[in-house]
């Protein structure tokens, strides 16, 4: 055993020979590294080299390839510059004295400078709100403004009455003339405000609504009905003490709006106006029966109100012709027009509907309600069979009515 160990030790030869070879190789590596450090030090001492952006990027890429992974410095993320700094054409040199060019940083700065969008012009007065024009009417000494061949439009907030003295006017699909009585309107800002349109030679009167106080007292039952009209904080206490308080306000511009409110006008699209004209023309030939359907929030109630007002007040070109009654078979238990929620009804309407549904929750038999059924639900899906039976019963009553020649 001892002999074998001695032979292995003897076979290794001189133990200092490998150490000398490793030392020589290490000195060669250190000499190359020192030469490179000296070369870089000379180049950095001569100052920054001015080059074009493209040429600098190419040289930096070549130097980066020639480096060894162990000696390549890592650029710090904290030394990134913002895109707002001016971009120079000189090549960036590391401040550590190594002379290492940062091509990534140069390329990113060059890319940001080329893709920077021009500054967009700002409005002169960004803080000022745009004033929107609502009514073309302007008060003067005669309380009238005339335009040759034009039309006037008034957007009114509150409760008021409209009386045409000369000419004609339209509001919410209804056509008014001098032979008609005063038509009463409730226009809270929680609903779209109807637009009163007149010709340039029309003379109208606006009256305060006698029932405005009763409608405003709904706020005592539910705060949701408060501050829906033309009252202001300064006029709130004085309005109740005044003998003849004004129950409406003409909206000339958006500056006249109540604070923290957004007013919306009742808009009838061109397609609706075309359809209304076609239905009014068909009424002169035969009694129309119109069925409205559609998804939620599609304007069924608004369009139905416009259709009923138009069919009722259309005289077919004869100013002396009286208005015709219109039957309304309301099959929407969720948002009924002339009945409480959960009720479907058949009503005979003799005057235009110019108010939201909560201002006339019921008509009564003396005012036009013929028959009604309570389904105890805001949707017919609870009991479809019972809902269909109620609808058929209401339709049968319409057919048996002596005035069945009126539109439905």
CSV table of C-alpha atoms in Angstrom, one decimal:
chain,number,residue,atom,x,y,z
A,1,UNK,CA,0.0,0.0,0.0
A,2,UNK,CA,2.8,2.4,0.9
A,3,UNK,CA,4.5,1.6,-2.4
A,4,UNK,CA,1.5,2.5,-4.5
A,5,UNK,CA,1.0,5.8,-2.7
A,6,UNK,CA,4.7,6.6,-3.2
A,7,UNK,CA,4.5,5.8,-6.9
A,8,UNK,CA,1.5,8.1,-7.4
A,9,UNK,CA,3.2,10.9,-5.7
A,10,UNK,CA,6.3,10.4,-7.7
A,11,UNK,CA,4.3,10.3,-10.9
A,12,UNK,CA,3.0,13.8,-10.4
A,13,UNK,CA,6.4,15.3,-11.1
A,14,UNK,CA,7.4,18.8,-9.9
A,15,UNK,CA,4.5,20.2,-7.9
A,16,UNK,CA,5.5,23.8,-8.6
A,17,UNK,CA,5.4,23.5,-12.4
A,18,UNK,CA,1.5,23.8,-12.8
A,19,UNK,CA,1.5,26.8,-10.4
A,20,UNK,CA,4.0,28.6,-12.6
A,21,UNK,CA,2.0,28.0,-15.7
A,22,UNK,CA,-1.2,29.3,-14.1
A,23,UNK,CA,0.7,32.3,-12.9
A,24,UNK,CA,2.0,33.1,-16.4
A,25,UNK,CA,-1.5,32.8,-17.9
A,26,UNK,CA,-2.9,35.1,-15.3
A,27,UNK,CA,-0.2,37.7,-15.9
A,28,UNK,CA,-1.0,37.6,-19.7
A,29,UNK,CA,-4.7,38.2,-19.0
A,30,UNK,CA,-3.8,41.0,-16.6
A,31,UNK,CA,-1.5,42.6,-19.2
A,32,UNK,CA,-4.2,42.6,-21.8
A,33,UNK,CA,-6.7,44.0,-19.3
A,34,UNK,CA,-4.2,46.7,-18.3
A,35,UNK,CA,-3.5,47.6,-21.9
A,36,UNK,CA,-7.2,48.0,-22.6
A,37,UNK,CA,-7.7,50.1,-19.5
A,38,UNK,CA,-4.8,52.3,-20.5
A,39,UNK,CA,-6.2,52.7,-24.1
A,40,UNK,CA,-9.7,53.6,-22.7
A,41,UNK,CA,-8.2,56.1,-20.3
A,42,UNK,CA,-6.4,57.9,-23.1
A,43,UNK,CA,-9.5,58.1,-25.2
A,44,UNK,CA,-11.6,59.4,-22.3
A,45,UNK,CA,-8.9,62.0,-21.3
A,46,UNK,CA,-9.0,63.5,-24.8
A,47,UNK,CA,-12.6,64.6,-24.2
A,48,UNK,CA,-16.0,63.6,-25.6
A,49,UNK,CA,-15.9,62.6,-29.3
A,50,UNK,CA,-18.4,64.6,-31.4
A,51,UNK,CA,-20.1,62.2,-33.9
A,52,UNK,CA,-23.4,62.0,-35.8
A,53,UNK,CA,-26.2,60.0,-34.1
A,54,UNK,CA,-26.1,57.2,-36.6
A,55,UNK,CA,-22.3,56.9,-36.7
A,56,UNK,CA,-22.1,57.0,-32.9
A,57,UNK,CA,-24.6,54.2,-32.6
A,58,UNK,CA,-22.7,52.0,-35.1
A,59,UNK,CA,-19.3,52.5,-33.3
A,60,UNK,CA,-20.9,51.9,-29.9
A,61,UNK,CA,-22.4,48.6,-31.2
A,62,UNK,CA,-19.0,47.5,-32.5
A,63,UNK,CA,-17.3,48.3,-29.2
A,64,UNK,CA,-20.0,46.5,-27.3
A,65,UNK,CA,-19.5,43.3,-29.4
A,66,UNK,CA,-15.7,43.4,-28.8
A,67,UNK,CA,-16.1,43.5,-25.0
A,68,UNK,CA,-16.1,40.5,-22.8
A,69,UNK,CA,-19.2,39.9,-20.6
A,70,UNK,CA,-17.2,40.2,-17.5
A,71,UNK,CA,-15.8,43.7,-18.3
A,72,UNK,CA,-18.9,45.3,-19.9
A,73,UNK,CA,-20.4,47.8,-17.5
A,74,UNK,CA,-24.2,47.7,-16.8
A,75,UNK,CA,-26.0,51.0,-17.4
A,76,UNK,CA,-28.0,52.1,-14.3
A,77,UNK,CA,-31.7,52.6,-14.6
A,78,UNK,CA,-31.6,55.5,-12.3
A,79,UNK,CA,-29.6,57.5,-14.9
A,80,UNK,CA,-32.3,57.6,-17.5
A,81,UNK,CA,-33.2,61.0,-18.6
A,82,UNK,CA,-36.7,62.3,-19.3
A,83,UNK,CA,-38.0,62.8,-22.8
A,84,UNK,CA,-38.2,66.5,-22.2
A,85,UNK,CA,-34.4,67.0,-22.1
A,86,UNK,CA,-32.8,68.3,-25.3
A,87,UNK,CA,-31.1,65.7,-27.4
A,88,UNK,CA,-27.4,66.3,-28.4
A,89,UNK,CA,-25.5,64.8,-31.3
A,90,UNK,CA,-22.5,63.8,-29.1
A,91,UNK,CA,-21.9,60.2,-28.0
A,92,UNK,CA,-22.4,59.6,-24.2
A,93,UNK,CA,-19.3,58.5,-22.4
A,94,UNK,CA,-19.5,56.8,-19.0
A,95,UNK,CA,-18.4,59.1,-16.2
A,96,UNK,CA,-16.4,56.3,-14.5
A,97,UNK,CA,-13.4,56.8,-16.8
A,98,UNK,CA,-13.8,53.6,-18.8
A,99,UNK,CA,-14.8,55.3,-22.0
A,100,UNK,CA,-17.7,53.0,-22.5
A,101,UNK,CA,-20.3,54.3,-24.9
A,102,UNK,CA,-24.0,53.7,-24.0
A,103,UNK,CA,-25.6,52.9,-27.3
A,104,UNK,CA,-29.0,51.9,-25.8
A,105,UNK,CA,-29.3,55.2,-24.0
A,106,UNK,CA,-28.4,57.2,-27.1
A,107,UNK,CA,-30.8,55.2,-29.3
A,108,UNK,CA,-33.6,55.7,-26.9
A,109,UNK,CA,-33.0,59.4,-26.7
A,110,UNK,CA,-32.8,59.7,-30.5
A,111,UNK,CA,-36.1,57.7,-30.9
A,112,UNK,CA,-37.9,59.8,-28.4
A,113,UNK,CA,-36.8,63.0,-30.0
A,114,UNK,CA,-37.9,61.8,-33.4
A,115,UNK,CA,-41.4,60.6,-32.3
A,116,UNK,CA,-42.2,63.5,-30.0
A,117,UNK,CA,-45.5,65.0,-31.2
A,118,UNK,CA,-45.9,68.7,-31.7
A,119,UNK,CA,-47.6,70.6,-28.9
A,120,UNK,CA,-51.4,70.9,-29.4
A,121,UNK,CA,-52.8,74.5,-29.2
A,122,UNK,CA,-54.8,75.1,-26.0
A,123,UNK,CA,-58.0,77.0,-26.0
A,124,UNK,CA,-57.6,80.6,-25.0
A,125,UNK,CA,-60.1,80.3,-22.1
A,126,UNK,CA,-60.2,76.7,-20.9
A,127,UNK,CA,-61.9,77.6,-17.7
A,128,UNK,CA,-64.9,79.3,-19.3
A,129,UNK,CA,-68.0,77.1,-19.9
A,130,UNK,CA,-69.7,77.2,-23.3
A,131,UNK,CA,-73.0,79.0,-23.2
A,132,UNK,CA,-75.7,77.1,-25.0
A,133,UNK,CA,-78.6,78.9,-26.7
A,134,UNK,CA,-82.1,77.4,-25.9
A,135,UNK,CA,-84.6,80.1,-26.9
A,136,UNK,CA,-84.4,82.4,-29.8
A,137,UNK,CA,-87.0,84.7,-28.2
A,138,UNK,CA,-85.7,87.9,-26.7
A,139,UNK,CA,-87.9,90.2,-24.6
A,140,UNK,CA,-88.2,93.8,-25.7
A,141,UNK,CA,-90.7,96.6,-25.3
A,142,UNK,CA,-93.5,94.7,-27.0
A,143,UNK,CA,-92.3,91.3,-25.6
A,144,UNK,CA,-91.9,90.0,-29.2
A,145,UNK,CA,-89.1,89.6,-31.7
A,146,UNK,CA,-89.9,89.3,-35.4
A,147,UNK,CA,-87.8,87.5,-37.9
A,148,UNK,CA,-88.6,87.6,-41.6
A,149,UNK,CA,-89.5,84.1,-42.7
A,150,UNK,CA,-88.3,82.6,-39.4
A,151,UNK,CA,-89.6,80.7,-36.4
A,152,UNK,CA,-89.3,81.3,-32.7
A,153,UNK,CA,-88.7,78.6,-30.2
A,154,UNK,CA,-89.1,78.9,-26.4
A,155,UNK,CA,-87.8,76.4,-23.8
A,156,UNK,CA,-89.7,77.0,-20.6
A,157,UNK,CA,-89.0,75.5,-17.1
A,158,UNK,CA,-91.9,75.3,-14.7
A,159,UNK,CA,-95.7,75.2,-14.9
A,160,UNK,CA,-97.5,77.5,-17.3
A,161,UNK,CA,-100.4,77.9,-19.7
A,162,UNK,CA,-100.2,78.6,-23.4
A,163,UNK,CA,-102.8,80.6,-25.2
A,164,UNK,CA,-102.5,81.4,-28.9
A,165,UNK,CA,-104.0,84.8,-29.9
A,166,UNK,CA,-102.8,85.0,-33.5
A,167,UNK,CA,-101.2,82.5,-35.8
A,168,UNK,CA,-100.2,79.0,-34.6
A,169,UNK,CA,-97.8,77.1,-32.4
A,170,UNK,CA,-96.7,73.5,-31.8
A,171,UNK,CA,-95.6,71.9,-28.5
A,172,UNK,CA,-94.9,68.2,-27.9
A,173,UNK,CA,-96.5,67.2,-31.1
A,174,UNK,CA,-99.7,69.2,-30.5
A,175,UNK,CA,-100.8,71.9,-33.0
A,176,UNK,CA,-102.4,74.9,-31.3
A,177,UNK,CA,-104.3,77.7,-33.0
A,178,UNK,CA,-106.2,80.8,-31.9
A,179,UNK,CA,-109.5,78.9,-31.5
A,180,UNK,CA,-108.1,76.6,-28.8
A,181,UNK,CA,-108.3,77.2,-25.1
A,182,UNK,CA,-105.4,77.6,-22.8
A,183,UNK,CA,-103.3,74.5,-22.7
A,184,UNK,CA,-101.6,73.8,-19.4
A,185,UNK,CA,-98.0,72.5,-19.2
A,186,UNK,CA,-95.9,71.0,-16.4
A,187,UNK,CA,-92.2,71.0,-17.4
A,188,UNK,CA,-89.9,69.9,-14.5
A,189,UNK,CA,-86.2,69.5,-15.3
A,190,UNK,CA,-86.3,65.8,-14.4
A,191,UNK,CA,-87.9,65.3,-17.8
A,192,UNK,CA,-87.1,66.6,-21.2
A,193,UNK,CA,-88.5,70.2,-21.6
A,194,UNK,CA,-91.0,70.6,-24.4
A,195,UNK,CA,-90.1,73.2,-27.0
A,196,UNK,CA,-92.8,75.7,-27.9
A,197,UNK,CA,-92.4,76.6,-31.6
A,198,UNK,CA,-94.2,79.5,-33.2
A,199,UNK,CA,-94.1,81.4,-36.5
A,200,UNK,CA,-92.8,84.9,-36.8
A,201,UNK,CA,-96.4,86.4,-36.9
A,202,UNK,CA,-97.7,84.5,-33.9
A,203,UNK,CA,-99.0,86.1,-30.8
A,204,UNK,CA,-99.1,84.0,-27.7
A,205,UNK,CA,-99.8,84.4,-24.0
A,206,UNK,CA,-98.1,82.6,-21.2
A,207,UNK,CA,-100.0,82.2,-17.9
A,208,UNK,CA,-99.0,81.0,-14.5
A,209,UNK,CA,-100.3,77.5,-13.7
A,210,UNK,CA,-103.1,77.6,-11.1
A,211,UNK,CA,-102.2,74.0,-10.0
A,212,UNK,CA,-98.5,74.6,-9.7
A,213,UNK,CA,-98.6,74.9,-5.9
A,214,UNK,CA,-100.3,71.5,-5.5
A,215,UNK,CA,-97.7,69.7,-7.6
A,216,UNK,CA,-94.8,71.3,-5.8
A,217,UNK,CA,-96.3,70.1,-2.5
A,218,UNK,CA,-95.3,66.5,-3.5
A,219,UNK,CA,-91.9,67.3,-2.0
A,220,UNK,CA,-93.5,67.0,1.4
A,221,UNK,CA,-94.3,63.4,0.7
A,222,UNK,CA,-91.1,62.5,-1.0
A,223,UNK,CA,-87.9,64.7,-1.2
A,224,UNK,CA,-87.2,63.4,-4.7
A,225,UNK,CA,-89.9,65.8,-6.0
A,226,UNK,CA,-88.2,68.8,-4.5
A,227,UNK,CA,-86.3,71.4,-6.5
A,228,UNK,CA,-87.7,70.2,-9.9
A,229,UNK,CA,-89.1,73.5,-11.0
A,230,UNK,CA,-88.0,77.1,-11.5
A,231,UNK,CA,-87.6,78.0,-7.8
A,232,UNK,CA,-84.3,79.4,-6.6
A,233,UNK,CA,-82.9,79.5,-3.0
A,234,UNK,CA,-83.5,83.3,-2.9
A,235,UNK,CA,-87.1,83.0,-4.3
A,236,UNK,CA,-88.1,79.9,-2.3
A,237,UNK,CA,-89.5,81.8,0.7
A,238,UNK,CA,-90.8,84.8,-1.2
A,239,UNK,CA,-92.5,82.7,-3.8
A,240,UNK,CA,-94.9,81.2,-1.2
A,241,UNK,CA,-95.8,84.7,0.3
A,242,UNK,CA,-96.4,86.4,-3.1
A,243,UNK,CA,-99.9,86.7,-4.2
A,244,UNK,CA,-99.3,85.9,-7.8
A,245,UNK,CA,-95.9,84.1,-8.0
A,246,UNK,CA,-94.5,83.3,-11.4
A,247,UNK,CA,-94.6,79.6,-11.9
A,248,UNK,CA,-92.3,79.4,-15.0
A,249,UNK,CA,-89.1,80.7,-16.4
A,250,UNK,CA,-87.9,81.1,-20.0
A,251,UNK,CA,-84.5,79.4,-20.6
A,252,UNK,CA,-82.7,81.8,-22.9
A,253,UNK,CA,-79.2,80.3,-22.5
A,254,UNK,CA,-77.5,77.7,-20.4
A,255,UNK,CA,-76.7,80.5,-17.9
A,256,UNK,CA,-80.4,80.5,-16.9
A,257,UNK,CA,-80.3,76.9,-15.7
A,258,UNK,CA,-80.8,76.2,-12.0
A,259,UNK,CA,-77.5,75.4,-10.3
A,260,UNK,CA,-76.3,71.8,-10.4
A,261,UNK,CA,-78.9,70.8,-13.0
A,262,UNK,CA,-78.7,69.7,-16.6
A,263,UNK,CA,-81.6,70.5,-18.8
A,264,UNK,CA,-82.6,68.5,-21.8
A,265,UNK,CA,-84.9,69.5,-24.6
A,266,UNK,CA,-87.6,67.2,-26.0
A,267,UNK,CA,-86.2,66.3,-29.4
A,268,UNK,CA,-88.2,64.6,-32.1
A,269,UNK,CA,-85.9,63.0,-34.7
A,270,UNK,CA,-86.6,63.5,-38.4
A,271,UNK,CA,-87.7,59.8,-38.6
A,272,UNK,CA,-90.3,60.4,-36.0
A,273,UNK,CA,-91.6,63.6,-37.6
A,274,UNK,CA,-92.0,61.8,-40.9
A,275,UNK,CA,-93.9,59.0,-39.3
A,276,UNK,CA,-96.1,61.4,-37.5
A,277,UNK,CA,-97.0,63.2,-40.7
A,278,UNK,CA,-97.8,59.8,-42.3
A,279,UNK,CA,-100.1,58.7,-39.5
A,280,UNK,CA,-101.9,62.0,-39.5
A,281,UNK,CA,-102.5,61.7,-43.2
A,282,UNK,CA,-103.8,58.1,-42.8
A,283,UNK,CA,-106.2,59.3,-40.1
A,284,UNK,CA,-108.1,61.3,-42.6
A,285,UNK,CA,-108.9,58.2,-44.7
A,286,UNK,CA,-109.6,55.6,-42.0
A,287,UNK,CA,-109.5,55.1,-38.2
A,288,UNK,CA,-105.9,54.1,-37.4
A,289,UNK,CA,-105.0,51.5,-34.7
A,290,UNK,CA,-101.4,51.9,-33.8
A,291,UNK,CA,-99.4,49.4,-31.7
A,292,UNK,CA,-96.1,50.6,-30.2
A,293,UNK,CA,-93.5,48.2,-29.0
A,294,UNK,CA,-89.7,48.2,-28.4
A,295,UNK,CA,-86.9,47.6,-25.9
A,296,UNK,CA,-86.4,49.5,-22.7
A,297,UNK,CA,-85.4,53.1,-22.9
A,298,UNK,CA,-86.1,53.3,-26.6
A,299,UNK,CA,-88.6,56.2,-26.4
A,300,UNK,CA,-91.9,54.3,-26.5
A,301,UNK,CA,-93.6,56.6,-24.0
A,302,UNK,CA,-92.3,59.8,-25.6
A,303,UNK,CA,-93.2,58.7,-29.1
A,304,UNK,CA,-96.6,57.5,-27.9
A,305,UNK,CA,-97.3,60.9,-26.3
A,306,UNK,CA,-96.3,62.7,-29.5
A,307,UNK,CA,-98.5,60.4,-31.7
A,308,UNK,CA,-101.5,60.9,-29.4
A,309,UNK,CA,-101.1,64.7,-29.4
A,310,UNK,CA,-100.6,64.9,-33.2
A,311,UNK,CA,-103.6,62.7,-34.0
A,312,UNK,CA,-105.8,64.6,-31.6
A,313,UNK,CA,-104.9,68.1,-32.8
A,314,UNK,CA,-104.6,67.5,-36.5
A,315,UNK,CA,-107.4,69.3,-38.3
A,316,UNK,CA,-106.5,68.3,-41.8
A,317,UNK,CA,-106.1,72.0,-42.9
A,318,UNK,CA,-109.4,73.2,-41.5
A,319,UNK,CA,-108.9,75.6,-38.6
A,320,UNK,CA,-112.6,75.4,-37.6
A,321,UNK,CA,-112.6,71.7,-37.2
A,322,UNK,CA,-112.6,70.6,-33.5
A,323,UNK,CA,-110.2,68.2,-32.0
A,324,UNK,CA,-110.8,64.5,-32.1
A,325,UNK,CA,-110.5,62.2,-29.1
A,326,UNK,CA,-107.9,59.5,-28.9
A,327,UNK,CA,-108.1,56.2,-27.0
A,328,UNK,CA,-104.9,55.1,-25.2
A,329,UNK,CA,-104.6,51.4,-24.3
A,330,UNK,CA,-101.7,51.5,-21.9
A,331,UNK,CA,-100.2,48.0,-21.5
A,332,UNK,CA,-97.0,49.0,-19.7
A,333,UNK,CA,-97.5,48.2,-16.0
A,334,UNK,CA,-94.0,49.4,-15.2
A,335,UNK,CA,-94.4,53.0,-16.4
A,336,UNK,CA,-98.1,53.7,-17.1
A,337,UNK,CA,-99.1,57.1,-18.4
A,338,UNK,CA,-102.6,57.4,-16.9
A,339,UNK,CA,-102.6,54.9,-14.0
A,340,UNK,CA,-100.5,54.0,-11.0
A,341,UNK,CA,-97.7,51.4,-11.5
A,342,UNK,CA,-98.9,47.8,-11.7
A,343,UNK,CA,-102.1,48.8,-13.6
A,344,UNK,CA,-103.0,48.6,-17.3
A,345,UNK,CA,-105.9,50.8,-18.4
A,346,UNK,CA,-108.0,52.1,-21.3
A,347,UNK,CA,-108.4,55.9,-21.4
A,348,UNK,CA,-110.1,58.3,-23.6
A,349,UNK,CA,-108.0,61.5,-23.9
A,350,UNK,CA,-109.6,64.7,-25.1
A,351,UNK,CA,-106.8,67.2,-24.5
A,352,UNK,CA,-103.1,67.1,-25.4
A,353,UNK,CA,-100.8,65.4,-22.9
A,354,UNK,CA,-98.3,68.1,-22.0
A,355,UNK,CA,-97.1,66.9,-18.6
A,356,UNK,CA,-95.1,64.0,-17.1
A,357,UNK,CA,-97.0,61.0,-15.9
A,358,UNK,CA,-96.6,61.8,-12.2
A,359,UNK,CA,-98.5,65.1,-12.8
A,360,UNK,CA,-101.7,63.1,-13.8
A,361,UNK,CA,-101.4,59.6,-12.2
A,362,UNK,CA,-105.0,58.9,-12.9
A,363,UNK,CA,-107.8,60.5,-15.0
A,364,UNK,CA,-110.9,59.1,-13.4
A,365,UNK,CA,-114.1,58.1,-15.2
A,366,UNK,CA,-115.3,61.6,-15.5
A,367,UNK,CA,-112.1,62.7,-17.2
A,368,UNK,CA,-111.6,59.8,-19.6
A,369,UNK,CA,-110.6,56.6,-17.9
A,370,UNK,CA,-112.9,53.9,-19.1
A,371,UNK,CA,-111.6,50.6,-17.6
A,372,UNK,CA,-108.5,49.4,-15.8
A,373,UNK,CA,-107.0,46.2,-14.4
A,374,UNK,CA,-104.5,45.8,-11.6
A,375,UNK,CA,-102.0,43.0,-12.3
A,376,UNK,CA,-100.1,43.7,-9.0
A,377,UNK,CA,-96.7,43.6,-10.8
A,378,UNK,CA,-94.6,46.0,-12.9
A,379,UNK,CA,-93.9,43.3,-15.5
A,380,UNK,CA,-96.3,40.9,-17.3
A,381,UNK,CA,-93.8,38.0,-16.7
A,382,UNK,CA,-95.3,37.3,-13.3
A,383,UNK,CA,-98.6,36.0,-14.8
A,384,UNK,CA,-98.6,36.2,-18.6
A,385,UNK,CA,-102.0,34.4,-19.0
A,386,UNK,CA,-103.8,36.9,-16.7
A,387,UNK,CA,-102.1,39.8,-18.4
A,388,UNK,CA,-103.3,38.7,-21.8
A,389,UNK,CA,-106.9,38.2,-20.5
A,390,UNK,CA,-106.8,41.8,-19.1
A,391,UNK,CA,-105.5,43.2,-22.4
A,392,UNK,CA,-108.2,41.4,-24.4
A,393,UNK,CA,-110.9,42.7,-22.1
A,394,UNK,CA,-109.7,46.3,-22.5
A,395,UNK,CA,-109.6,45.9,-26.3
A,396,UNK,CA,-113.2,44.5,-26.2
A,397,UNK,CA,-114.4,47.6,-24.3
A,398,UNK,CA,-112.8,49.9,-26.9
A,399,UNK,CA,-114.7,48.1,-29.7
A,400,UNK,CA,-118.0,48.3,-27.9
A,401,UNK,CA,-117.6,52.0,-27.2
A,402,UNK,CA,-119.8,54.4,-29.2
A,403,UNK,CA,-116.7,56.4,-30.1
A,404,UNK,CA,-114.8,53.5,-31.4
A,405,UNK,CA,-114.2,55.4,-34.6
A,406,UNK,CA,-111.6,57.4,-32.8
A,407,UNK,CA,-107.9,56.4,-33.1
A,408,UNK,CA,-106.4,53.9,-30.8
